[in-house]
Coordinates of C-alpha atoms in Angstrom, one line a residue:
Chain A
M1 CA -10.6 45.7 -34.2
I2 CA -11.9 48.9 -36.0
Q3 CA -12.0 50.6 -32.6
K4 CA -8.5 49.5 -31.8
L5 CA -7.4 50.9 -35.2
V6 CA -9.0 54.3 -34.4
E7 CA -7.4 54.3 -30.9
K8 CA -4.0 53.5 -32.3
I9 CA -4.3 56.2 -34.9
K10 CA -5.3 58.7 -32.2
K11 CA -2.3 57.6 -30.1
T12 CA 0.3 57.8 -32.9
H13 CA -1.3 60.8 -34.6
A14 CA -0.4 58.9 -37.7
P15 CA -3.2 57.7 -40.0
I16 CA -0.8 55.7 -42.0
C17 CA 0.1 52.2 -42.8
V18 CA 3.3 50.7 -44.0
G19 CA 2.9 48.3 -47.0
L20 CA 5.2 45.3 -46.5
D21 CA 5.4 44.4 -50.1
P22 CA 9.0 43.2 -50.5
M23 CA 10.5 42.6 -53.9
L24 CA 14.0 41.0 -54.0
S25 CA 15.1 44.0 -56.0
Y26 CA 14.4 46.3 -52.9
I27 CA 16.4 44.2 -50.5
P28 CA 19.9 45.4 -49.7
D29 CA 22.8 43.2 -50.7
H30 CA 24.0 42.4 -47.2
I31 CA 20.7 40.8 -46.3
L32 CA 20.5 38.8 -49.6
K33 CA 24.1 37.7 -49.1
K34 CA 23.4 36.4 -45.6
A35 CA 20.2 34.6 -46.5
Y36 CA 21.7 33.0 -49.7
G37 CA 24.7 32.0 -47.7
E38 CA 22.6 30.2 -45.2
F39 CA 19.9 28.7 -47.6
G40 CA 21.4 29.0 -51.1
E41 CA 19.8 30.9 -54.0
T42 CA 16.6 29.0 -53.4
L43 CA 13.0 29.9 -52.6
E44 CA 13.8 29.3 -49.0
G45 CA 16.8 31.7 -49.2
A46 CA 14.5 34.3 -50.9
A47 CA 11.9 33.9 -48.1
E48 CA 14.5 34.3 -45.4
A49 CA 15.7 37.5 -47.1
V50 CA 12.2 38.8 -47.2
W51 CA 11.6 38.0 -43.6
Q52 CA 14.8 39.6 -42.3
Y53 CA 14.1 42.7 -44.5
N54 CA 10.5 43.0 -43.1
K55 CA 11.7 42.4 -39.5
A56 CA 14.2 45.2 -39.7
I57 CA 11.7 47.7 -41.1
V58 CA 9.1 46.7 -38.5
D59 CA 11.7 47.1 -35.7
A60 CA 12.6 50.6 -37.0
T61 CA 9.0 51.9 -37.4
F62 CA 6.5 50.1 -35.2
D63 CA 6.5 52.8 -32.5
L64 CA 5.4 55.4 -35.0
I65 CA 2.6 53.7 -36.8
P66 CA -0.7 51.9 -36.1
A67 CA -0.7 49.3 -38.8
V68 CA 1.1 47.4 -41.6
K69 CA -0.3 46.0 -44.8
P70 CA 1.5 43.0 -46.2
Q71 CA 0.5 42.2 -49.8
S72 CA 0.0 38.5 -50.3
A73 CA 1.2 38.5 -53.9
M74 CA 4.7 39.4 -53.0
Y75 CA 4.9 36.3 -50.8
E76 CA 3.0 33.9 -53.1
Q77 CA 5.5 34.6 -55.8
F78 CA 7.9 32.4 -53.7
G79 CA 5.3 29.7 -53.2
V80 CA 5.0 27.9 -49.9
E81 CA 8.3 29.3 -48.6
G82 CA 7.1 32.8 -49.3
L83 CA 3.9 32.1 -47.4
K84 CA 5.9 31.0 -44.4
A85 CA 7.5 34.4 -44.5
F86 CA 4.1 36.0 -44.8
Q87 CA 2.9 34.1 -41.7
K88 CA 6.1 35.0 -39.7
T89 CA 5.6 38.7 -40.7
V90 CA 1.9 38.7 -39.6
D91 CA 2.8 37.0 -36.3
Y92 CA 5.7 39.3 -35.6
C93 CA 3.8 42.5 -36.4
R94 CA 0.9 41.4 -34.1
E95 CA 3.5 40.7 -31.3
K96 CA 4.7 44.2 -31.8
G97 CA 1.2 45.5 -31.2
L98 CA 0.7 46.5 -34.9
I99 CA -2.7 46.0 -36.6
V100 CA -2.2 43.8 -39.7
I101 CA -4.2 44.4 -42.8
G102 CA -3.7 41.4 -45.1
D103 CA -3.9 42.8 -48.6
V104 CA -5.3 39.7 -50.2
K105 CA -8.2 41.0 -52.3
R106 CA -10.1 37.7 -52.0
G107 CA -13.7 37.2 -53.0
D108 CA -15.6 34.2 -54.3
I109 CA -19.0 32.4 -54.2
G110 CA -20.4 32.1 -50.6
S111 CA -18.9 28.8 -49.5
T112 CA -15.5 29.7 -50.9
S113 CA -15.5 33.1 -49.4
A114 CA -16.3 31.4 -46.1
A115 CA -13.1 29.3 -46.4
Y116 CA -11.0 32.4 -47.2
A117 CA -12.5 34.2 -44.3
T118 CA -11.7 31.3 -42.0
G119 CA -8.1 31.1 -43.3
H120 CA -7.3 34.8 -43.0
L121 CA -9.5 36.2 -40.2
G122 CA -11.0 33.2 -38.4
A123 CA -10.1 29.8 -37.0
V124 CA -10.6 26.4 -38.6
K125 CA -11.9 23.3 -36.8
V126 CA -9.8 20.2 -37.1
G127 CA -11.4 17.3 -35.3
S128 CA -12.0 18.5 -31.7
K129 CA -9.4 21.3 -32.0
T130 CA -9.6 24.8 -33.4
Y131 CA -6.7 26.8 -35.0
P132 CA -6.3 30.2 -36.5
A133 CA -4.4 30.0 -39.8
F134 CA -2.9 33.3 -41.2
N135 CA -4.8 35.3 -38.6
E136 CA -4.6 38.9 -40.0
D137 CA -6.7 41.6 -38.3
F138 CA -8.3 43.0 -41.5
I139 CA -8.2 41.8 -45.1
T140 CA -9.1 43.5 -48.4
V141 CA -12.1 42.0 -50.3
N142 CA -13.1 42.2 -54.0
P143 CA -16.8 43.0 -54.4
Y144 CA -17.4 41.7 -58.0
L145 CA -19.4 38.7 -56.8
G146 CA -21.9 40.7 -54.8
T147 CA -23.5 40.3 -51.4
D148 CA -23.2 36.5 -51.0
G149 CA -19.5 36.7 -51.8
V150 CA -18.9 39.4 -49.2
K151 CA -21.3 38.2 -46.4
P152 CA -19.1 35.3 -45.2
F153 CA -16.3 37.7 -44.5
I154 CA -18.6 39.9 -42.4
D155 CA -19.9 36.9 -40.5
V156 CA -16.4 35.9 -39.5
C157 CA -15.5 39.5 -38.6
K158 CA -18.5 39.7 -36.3
E159 CA -17.4 36.5 -34.5
E160 CA -13.7 37.3 -34.3
K161 CA -14.0 41.1 -33.9
K162 CA -12.0 41.8 -37.1
G163 CA -12.6 43.8 -40.2
I164 CA -12.5 44.1 -44.0
F165 CA -11.8 46.8 -46.6
I166 CA -13.8 46.3 -49.8
L167 CA -12.3 47.5 -53.1
V168 CA -14.4 50.4 -54.2
K169 CA -12.2 52.6 -56.4
T170 CA -8.7 51.2 -56.9
S171 CA -5.6 53.3 -57.4
N172 CA -4.4 51.9 -60.7
P173 CA -4.6 53.9 -64.0
S174 CA -7.1 51.6 -65.7
S175 CA -9.4 51.2 -62.7
G176 CA -12.0 53.4 -64.5
E177 CA -12.6 50.9 -67.3
F178 CA -15.3 49.2 -65.3
Q179 CA -15.4 51.1 -62.0
D180 CA -16.2 54.4 -63.6
R181 CA -18.9 53.2 -66.0
L182 CA -22.2 54.9 -65.4
I183 CA -25.2 53.0 -64.2
D184 CA -28.4 55.0 -63.9
G185 CA -26.2 58.1 -64.1
R186 CA -23.8 57.1 -61.3
P187 CA -20.4 55.4 -61.6
L188 CA -20.2 51.7 -60.6
Y189 CA -17.8 52.6 -57.8
E190 CA -20.5 54.8 -56.2
W191 CA -22.9 51.8 -56.3
V192 CA -20.3 49.6 -54.7
G193 CA -19.8 52.4 -52.1
E194 CA -23.5 52.4 -51.4
M195 CA -23.4 48.7 -50.8
V196 CA -20.3 49.1 -48.5
A197 CA -22.3 51.6 -46.4
K198 CA -25.3 49.2 -46.4
W199 CA -23.2 46.1 -45.5
G200 CA -21.5 48.1 -42.8
S201 CA -24.6 49.7 -41.2
G202 CA -25.5 46.6 -39.3
H203 CA -21.9 46.0 -38.2
M204 CA -20.7 48.9 -36.2
G205 CA -17.8 49.4 -33.8
E206 CA -18.2 52.6 -31.7
D207 CA -17.8 55.3 -34.4
Y208 CA -17.0 53.2 -37.5
S209 CA -18.3 50.1 -39.1
Y210 CA -15.9 47.2 -39.4
V211 CA -16.8 47.1 -43.1
G212 CA -14.4 49.6 -44.7
A213 CA -13.5 50.5 -48.2
V214 CA -10.4 50.8 -50.4
V215 CA -10.2 54.1 -52.4
G216 CA -7.0 55.1 -54.3
A217 CA -5.1 58.2 -53.3
T218 CA -4.7 58.8 -57.1
Y219 CA -8.5 59.8 -57.4
P220 CA -9.0 62.5 -54.8
E221 CA -12.3 63.8 -56.2
M222 CA -13.8 60.4 -56.1
G223 CA -12.5 60.0 -52.6
K224 CA -14.4 63.1 -51.6
A225 CA -17.7 61.8 -53.0
L226 CA -17.2 58.4 -51.5
R227 CA -16.4 59.9 -48.0
Q228 CA -19.9 61.2 -48.1
I229 CA -21.6 58.1 -49.4
M230 CA -19.9 55.9 -46.7
P231 CA -19.7 58.2 -43.7
K232 CA -19.2 55.4 -41.2
S233 CA -16.8 53.3 -43.3
F234 CA -13.1 53.6 -42.7
I235 CA -11.2 54.2 -45.9
L236 CA -7.9 52.4 -46.7
V237 CA -6.1 54.7 -49.2
P238 CA -3.4 53.1 -51.3
G239 CA -1.4 54.9 -54.0
Y240 CA 0.4 57.5 -51.9
G241 CA 4.0 58.2 -52.8
A242 CA 5.3 55.9 -55.5
Q243 CA 1.9 55.7 -57.3
G244 CA 1.6 59.5 -57.3
G245 CA -0.7 60.5 -54.4
K246 CA 0.3 63.4 -52.1
G247 CA -0.8 64.5 -48.6
A248 CA -2.5 67.5 -49.9
D249 CA -4.7 65.3 -52.2
L250 CA -5.9 63.3 -49.3
K251 CA -7.8 65.8 -47.1
H252 CA -11.2 64.8 -48.3
F253 CA -10.7 61.1 -47.7
F254 CA -10.9 62.1 -44.0
H255 CA -13.6 63.6 -41.8
E256 CA -13.0 67.0 -40.3
D257 CA -11.6 65.5 -37.1
G258 CA -8.8 64.0 -39.1
L259 CA -10.1 60.4 -38.7
G260 CA -11.9 58.0 -41.0
A261 CA -9.0 57.1 -43.3
I262 CA -5.7 55.3 -43.2
V263 CA -3.1 56.0 -46.0
N264 CA -0.8 53.3 -47.2
S265 CA 2.7 53.6 -48.6
S266 CA 4.7 50.6 -49.6
R267 CA 7.7 51.2 -51.9
G268 CA 8.1 54.8 -50.7
I269 CA 8.8 53.5 -47.2
I270 CA 10.3 50.1 -47.5
A271 CA 12.6 51.0 -50.3
A272 CA 13.2 54.6 -49.1
Y273 CA 17.0 54.2 -49.1
K274 CA 16.9 53.9 -52.9
Q275 CA 15.4 57.4 -53.3
E276 CA 17.6 60.4 -53.6
A277 CA 16.0 62.0 -50.5
Y278 CA 17.2 59.2 -48.3
S279 CA 20.3 57.9 -50.2
R280 CA 22.5 59.3 -47.3
F281 CA 21.5 56.2 -45.3
G282 CA 22.8 53.7 -47.8
G283 CA 21.8 50.0 -48.1
E284 CA 23.3 49.1 -44.7
H285 CA 21.0 51.5 -42.9
F286 CA 17.9 50.9 -45.1
A287 CA 15.6 50.6 -42.0
D288 CA 16.7 54.0 -40.7
A289 CA 15.8 55.4 -44.1
S290 CA 12.4 53.8 -43.7
R291 CA 11.9 55.4 -40.3
A292 CA 12.8 58.8 -41.8
A293 CA 10.4 58.3 -44.7
V294 CA 7.6 57.3 -42.2
L295 CA 8.3 60.5 -40.2
D296 CA 8.2 62.6 -43.4
M297 CA 4.9 60.9 -44.5
I298 CA 3.3 61.6 -41.1
N299 CA 4.3 65.3 -41.4
D300 CA 3.0 65.5 -44.9
I301 CA -0.4 64.1 -44.0
K302 CA -0.6 66.0 -40.7
G303 CA 0.2 69.2 -42.6
A304 CA -2.7 68.5 -45.0
L305 CA -5.2 67.6 -42.3
G306 CA -4.3 70.1 -39.6
H307 CA -4.8 67.5 -36.8
V308 CA -5.6 63.8 -36.3
G309 CA -8.3 62.7 -33.9
Chain B
M1 CA -1.6 25.1 -73.0
I2 CA -5.1 26.1 -74.4
Q3 CA -4.3 23.8 -77.4
K4 CA -3.3 21.0 -75.0
L5 CA -6.7 21.5 -73.2
V6 CA -8.6 21.3 -76.5
E7 CA -6.6 18.1 -77.5
K8 CA -7.3 16.5 -74.1
I9 CA -11.0 17.2 -74.3
K10 CA -11.1 15.7 -77.8
K11 CA -9.3 12.6 -76.6
T12 CA -11.4 12.1 -73.5
H13 CA -14.7 13.3 -75.1
A14 CA -15.2 14.9 -71.7
P15 CA -15.4 18.7 -71.6
I16 CA -15.3 18.5 -67.8
C17 CA -13.1 19.4 -64.9
V18 CA -13.1 18.0 -61.4
G19 CA -13.1 20.7 -58.7
L20 CA -10.6 19.6 -56.0
D21 CA -12.2 21.7 -53.2
P22 CA -11.9 19.5 -50.2
M23 CA -13.7 20.3 -47.0
L24 CA -12.9 18.2 -43.9
S25 CA -16.6 17.4 -43.7
Y26 CA -16.4 15.6 -47.1
I27 CA -13.4 13.4 -46.1
P28 CA -14.3 9.9 -45.0
D29 CA -13.5 8.8 -41.5
H30 CA -10.8 6.2 -42.3
I31 CA -8.7 8.9 -44.0
L32 CA -9.2 11.4 -41.2
K33 CA -8.4 8.8 -38.6
K34 CA -5.1 7.8 -40.3
A35 CA -4.0 11.4 -40.9
Y36 CA -4.8 12.5 -37.3
G37 CA -3.2 9.3 -36.0
E38 CA 0.1 10.3 -37.7
F39 CA 0.0 14.1 -37.2
G40 CA -2.6 14.7 -34.5
E41 CA -5.7 16.9 -34.8
T42 CA -3.5 19.7 -36.2
L43 CA -3.3 21.8 -39.3
E44 CA -0.6 19.3 -40.5
G45 CA -3.1 16.5 -39.9
A46 CA -5.8 18.3 -41.8
A47 CA -3.5 19.0 -44.7
E48 CA -2.4 15.3 -44.8
A49 CA -6.1 14.2 -44.9
V50 CA -6.8 16.7 -47.7
W51 CA -3.9 15.4 -49.7
Q52 CA -4.7 11.7 -49.3
Y53 CA -8.3 12.4 -50.2
N54 CA -7.3 14.4 -53.3
K55 CA -4.8 11.7 -54.4
A56 CA -7.4 8.9 -54.2
I57 CA -9.9 10.9 -56.3
V58 CA -7.2 11.8 -58.9
D59 CA -6.1 8.2 -59.1
A60 CA -9.7 7.0 -59.6
T61 CA -10.6 9.6 -62.3
F62 CA -7.5 10.9 -64.2
D63 CA -7.9 8.6 -67.2
L64 CA -11.4 10.0 -67.8
I65 CA -10.9 13.7 -67.6
P66 CA -8.7 16.5 -69.1
A67 CA -8.4 18.8 -66.1
V68 CA -8.8 19.5 -62.4
K69 CA -9.6 22.8 -60.7
P70 CA -8.3 23.1 -57.1
Q71 CA -9.8 26.0 -55.3
S72 CA -7.1 27.9 -53.3
A73 CA -9.5 28.9 -50.5
M74 CA -10.0 25.4 -49.4
Y75 CA -6.3 25.0 -48.8
E76 CA -5.7 28.6 -47.4
Q77 CA -8.1 27.8 -44.6
F78 CA -5.4 25.6 -43.2
G79 CA -2.7 28.2 -43.6
V80 CA 0.8 27.2 -44.7
E81 CA 0.2 23.5 -44.1
G82 CA -2.9 23.7 -46.4
L83 CA -0.8 25.4 -49.1
K84 CA 1.7 22.6 -49.0
A85 CA -1.2 20.2 -49.7
F86 CA -2.3 22.6 -52.6
Q87 CA 1.3 22.4 -54.0
K88 CA 1.4 18.6 -53.7
T89 CA -2.0 18.3 -55.4
V90 CA -0.9 20.6 -58.3
D91 CA 2.3 18.7 -58.8
Y92 CA 0.7 15.3 -58.6
C93 CA -2.1 16.2 -61.1
R94 CA 0.5 17.5 -63.6
E95 CA 2.5 14.2 -63.2
K96 CA -0.7 12.4 -64.0
G97 CA -1.0 14.4 -67.2
L98 CA -3.9 16.5 -66.0
I99 CA -4.2 20.2 -66.8
V100 CA -4.4 22.2 -63.6
I101 CA -6.7 25.2 -63.4
G102 CA -5.8 27.1 -60.1
D103 CA -9.1 28.7 -59.0
V104 CA -7.4 31.6 -57.3
K105 CA -9.5 34.6 -58.6
R106 CA -6.5 36.9 -58.1
G107 CA -6.4 40.4 -59.5
D108 CA -4.6 43.6 -58.3
I109 CA -2.8 46.7 -59.6
G110 CA -0.2 46.0 -62.3
S111 CA 3.0 45.3 -60.3
T112 CA 1.0 43.2 -57.8
S113 CA -0.8 41.2 -60.5
A114 CA 2.7 40.6 -62.0
A115 CA 3.8 39.0 -58.7
Y116 CA 0.6 36.8 -58.6
A117 CA 1.3 35.8 -62.2
T118 CA 4.8 34.8 -61.3
G119 CA 3.8 32.8 -58.3
H120 CA 1.0 30.9 -60.0
L121 CA 2.0 30.6 -63.7
G122 CA 5.5 31.7 -64.1
A123 CA 8.9 31.4 -62.4
V124 CA 10.6 33.7 -60.0
K125 CA 14.3 34.8 -60.2
V126 CA 16.3 34.3 -57.0
G127 CA 19.9 35.5 -57.5
S128 CA 21.2 33.6 -60.5
K129 CA 18.5 30.9 -60.3
T130 CA 14.9 30.7 -61.5
Y131 CA 12.1 28.7 -59.9
P132 CA 8.5 28.0 -60.6
A133 CA 6.4 28.4 -57.4
F134 CA 2.8 27.0 -57.5
N135 CA 3.0 26.3 -61.2
E136 CA -0.6 25.8 -62.3
D137 CA -1.4 25.6 -66.0
F138 CA -4.3 28.1 -65.9
I139 CA -5.6 30.4 -63.2
T140 CA -8.8 32.3 -62.7
V141 CA -8.6 36.2 -62.6
N142 CA -10.9 38.9 -61.3
P143 CA -11.4 41.8 -63.8
Y144 CA -12.6 44.5 -61.4
L145 CA -9.3 46.5 -61.7
G146 CA -9.3 46.7 -65.5
T147 CA -6.7 46.2 -68.2
D148 CA -3.6 47.0 -66.2
G149 CA -4.6 44.4 -63.5
V150 CA -5.1 41.7 -66.2
K151 CA -2.3 42.4 -68.6
P152 CA 0.6 41.1 -66.3
F153 CA -1.2 37.7 -66.3
I154 CA -1.4 37.7 -70.1
D155 CA 2.3 38.6 -70.3
V156 CA 3.3 35.6 -68.2
C157 CA 0.9 33.3 -70.1
K158 CA 2.6 34.3 -73.4
E159 CA 6.0 33.6 -72.0
E160 CA 5.1 30.3 -70.3
K161 CA 2.5 29.1 -72.8
K162 CA -0.2 29.1 -70.1
G163 CA -3.7 30.6 -69.8
I164 CA -6.2 32.4 -67.7
F165 CA -10.0 32.4 -67.2
I166 CA -11.4 35.8 -66.4
L167 CA -14.5 36.1 -64.2
V168 CA -17.3 37.4 -66.5
K169 CA -20.6 36.2 -65.0
T170 CA -20.2 34.2 -61.8
S171 CA -22.5 31.3 -60.7
N172 CA -23.6 32.6 -57.3
P173 CA -27.1 33.9 -56.6
S174 CA -26.1 37.5 -56.0
S175 CA -23.7 37.8 -59.0
G176 CA -26.2 40.1 -60.7
E177 CA -25.9 42.8 -58.1
F178 CA -23.1 44.5 -60.0
Q179 CA -22.5 42.2 -63.0
D180 CA -26.1 42.6 -64.4
R181 CA -26.3 46.3 -64.0
L182 CA -26.9 48.1 -67.3
I183 CA -24.3 50.3 -68.8
D184 CA -25.4 52.0 -72.0
G185 CA -28.1 49.4 -72.3
R186 CA -25.9 46.4 -71.8
P187 CA -25.1 44.5 -68.6
L188 CA -21.7 44.9 -67.1
Y189 CA -20.9 41.2 -67.7
E190 CA -21.2 41.8 -71.4
W191 CA -18.8 44.7 -71.3
V192 CA -16.4 42.5 -69.4
G193 CA -17.0 39.8 -72.0
E194 CA -16.1 42.3 -74.8
M195 CA -12.9 43.1 -73.0
V196 CA -12.1 39.3 -72.6
A197 CA -12.5 39.0 -76.4
K198 CA -10.3 42.0 -77.0
W199 CA -7.6 40.9 -74.6
G200 CA -7.7 37.5 -76.1
S201 CA -7.6 38.6 -79.8
G202 CA -3.9 39.2 -79.7
H203 CA -3.1 36.1 -77.8
M204 CA -4.3 33.1 -79.8
G205 CA -3.5 29.4 -79.6
E206 CA -4.7 27.5 -82.8
D207 CA -8.4 27.8 -82.5
Y208 CA -8.9 29.5 -79.1
S209 CA -7.3 32.4 -77.3
Y210 CA -5.4 31.6 -74.1
V211 CA -7.6 34.3 -72.4
G212 CA -10.7 32.5 -71.4
A213 CA -13.8 33.4 -69.3
V214 CA -15.7 32.1 -66.3
V215 CA -19.5 32.0 -66.9
G216 CA -21.7 30.2 -64.3
A217 CA -23.8 27.2 -65.4
T218 CA -26.6 28.7 -63.4
Y219 CA -27.2 31.4 -66.0
P220 CA -27.6 29.6 -69.3
E221 CA -29.2 32.5 -71.2
M222 CA -26.3 34.7 -70.4
G223 CA -23.9 31.9 -71.4
K224 CA -25.6 31.9 -74.8
A225 CA -25.1 35.6 -75.3
L226 CA -21.5 35.5 -74.0
R227 CA -20.6 32.5 -76.3
Q228 CA -21.3 34.9 -79.2
I229 CA -19.5 37.9 -77.7
M230 CA -16.4 35.8 -77.1
P231 CA -16.3 33.3 -79.9
K232 CA -12.6 32.5 -79.5
S233 CA -12.5 32.4 -75.7
F234 CA -12.8 29.1 -73.9
I235 CA -15.5 29.2 -71.2
L236 CA -14.9 27.6 -67.8
V237 CA -18.4 26.8 -66.5
P238 CA -18.7 26.4 -62.7
G239 CA -22.0 25.8 -60.9
Y240 CA -22.9 22.4 -62.4
G241 CA -24.4 19.8 -60.0
A242 CA -24.5 21.0 -56.4
Q243 CA -25.1 24.6 -57.4
G244 CA -28.0 23.6 -59.7
G245 CA -26.7 23.6 -63.3
K246 CA -27.7 20.6 -65.5
G247 CA -26.2 19.3 -68.7
A248 CA -29.3 20.3 -70.8
D249 CA -28.7 23.9 -69.6
L250 CA -25.2 24.0 -71.0
K251 CA -25.6 23.4 -74.7
H252 CA -25.2 27.1 -75.6
F253 CA -22.0 27.5 -73.7
F254 CA -20.4 25.4 -76.4
H255 CA -19.9 25.8 -80.1
E256 CA -21.7 23.4 -82.5
D257 CA -18.8 21.1 -82.6
G258 CA -19.1 20.5 -78.9
L259 CA -16.0 22.4 -78.0
G260 CA -15.3 25.9 -76.5
A261 CA -16.3 25.2 -72.9
I262 CA -15.3 23.1 -69.9
V263 CA -17.7 22.4 -67.1
N264 CA -16.6 22.1 -63.5
S265 CA -18.2 20.0 -60.8
S266 CA -16.7 20.0 -57.3
R267 CA -18.8 18.6 -54.5
G268 CA -21.0 16.6 -56.9
I269 CA -17.9 14.6 -57.8
I270 CA -15.5 14.6 -54.8
A271 CA -18.2 14.0 -52.2
A272 CA -20.4 11.8 -54.5
Y273 CA -20.4 9.0 -51.9
K274 CA -22.5 11.2 -49.7
Q275 CA -25.3 11.4 -52.3
E276 CA -28.1 8.9 -52.3
A277 CA -27.3 8.0 -56.0
Y278 CA -23.8 6.8 -55.0
S279 CA -24.4 5.8 -51.4
R280 CA -23.9 2.1 -52.3
F281 CA -20.1 2.8 -52.4
G282 CA -19.9 3.9 -48.8
G283 CA -17.1 6.0 -47.3
E284 CA -14.5 3.3 -47.8
H285 CA -14.9 3.4 -51.6
F286 CA -15.5 7.1 -52.0
A287 CA -13.1 7.4 -54.9
D288 CA -15.0 4.8 -56.8
A289 CA -18.1 6.8 -56.2
S290 CA -16.3 9.8 -57.6
R291 CA -15.4 7.8 -60.7
A292 CA -19.1 6.8 -61.2
A293 CA -20.2 10.4 -60.8
V294 CA -17.6 11.5 -63.4
L295 CA -19.0 8.9 -65.9
D296 CA -22.5 10.1 -65.2
M297 CA -21.5 13.7 -65.7
I298 CA -19.8 12.9 -69.0
N299 CA -22.9 11.1 -70.2
D300 CA -25.2 14.0 -69.1
I301 CA -23.1 16.5 -71.0
K302 CA -22.5 14.4 -74.0
G303 CA -26.3 13.7 -74.1
A304 CA -26.9 17.5 -74.2
L305 CA -24.3 18.2 -76.8
G306 CA -24.7 15.2 -79.1
H307 CA -20.9 15.0 -79.7
V308 CA -17.6 16.5 -78.4
G309 CA -15.0 17.7 -80.9

């Protein structure tokens, strides 16, 4: 799957990923109205609105991008109905040929991580049958529990040819509270980065390991250091756009050939029509606004990198 | 809710919690056969088996215990159908008067943690209506992202009178890889413990904060130190039984009055009938075996503590 991601980035010349993190407040009135008309102002109605919103954005952008990153929290807030919309979104994006990165940030003790890995990347045995459950291509993983909390994800990746991105340095303002603390003179995130490189070294695709890392766009200097600590790990870069990261900040997350990282934007793309720059589209044409925002993002990043692949 | 937990522990004299972490391999044949007969060897059939298994264990133990702790991974492995069983389990346990600790180990950047908090502890606004989603009483939270990843959970707890347990020192063998690393002479888990105490100090029930901590039974010396660092934080203690923790190891997780901690056992209770000590019950009477195992666990911990409350 990591090789497929590299190929798709080369083909689209777009090392970017659209974060499908729908909030009801982003969804235009005409979609809400239709969904509530059909299902009422219920969890089911909310889930229907989320699904229709996602579908329109995917339809308007799938030819430009290699991957999407749905954030599980935005679906879990609507309970079981929300997770049905998550599942529909994952399935639809895969049908459209997109790589799906489930941003679930799971991580637990070994046997429990194994169950998460099964549910999100693998297949579960029920009697004599075997079924995939959520079936993303990649997921994000929290490293706080150490190797035996991460290993079960790697095992399932190996079997299913899938991948993970491990949180190394997150994009939020207080990420430094623990992640930046110095241990033997080096910040914790570098120690986690070293482990990502180590975990990945035995689990290689062609050029990259299928054990990647998450490093926030908001910390470009740290991204530069981590790029060197984990040369074979693909870096998933959140925090572009709404969180403050810009294309010019991102050069050092990449190798010189313009590969090695994929930059996510969520709100900046999916709610583009609410920004002044794209307000000409209006709520009715929100998906066209998303397409325009994707094109602008690709140009911003290409401009910073020079070339991709 | 933290006060309700304390009251229920005093009433039952049982500072314990049953981990509802069902694996299909634990579930006796007669339950599997019935569920597969009705729904086939499908995800729906598996979810039905999980639900019937949980229900029988809850029916056989609810009068003895204050709380249960369903582990979300065990349900997510069956996708949406599994999460329906999770929801049914949460709802049923609350109906039975049990406190439900959702072991979900979530944690993300601020706006995303807010969505998780809404989905698991709060209520979501859909148009003019408001709905709870999974509606647990407490959940577990991963601290790797720092204050702004934790704060949204505390905000929802305040509003809904609920609580969280933050991972401080986990029970798994490799938890020390990052958690034990020394920062200015003190291990990371102590720094996280200090933050738990700080986050909790402004958010008190009567005797305890509603910001608690997770500390593994497998590390009793660290439990002793953390009890002192976080005097007002309730400690959720996993790792008893199947993971190796014993009652005698647990004394120092508690205050002298026998309060301040709650010990979880999962496999040791729910799959008790598979152990030699309870094999006399057989698969048909697995729930009675769970009841016997709960009584033995209560005695083991009471023996170590002297008294509770």
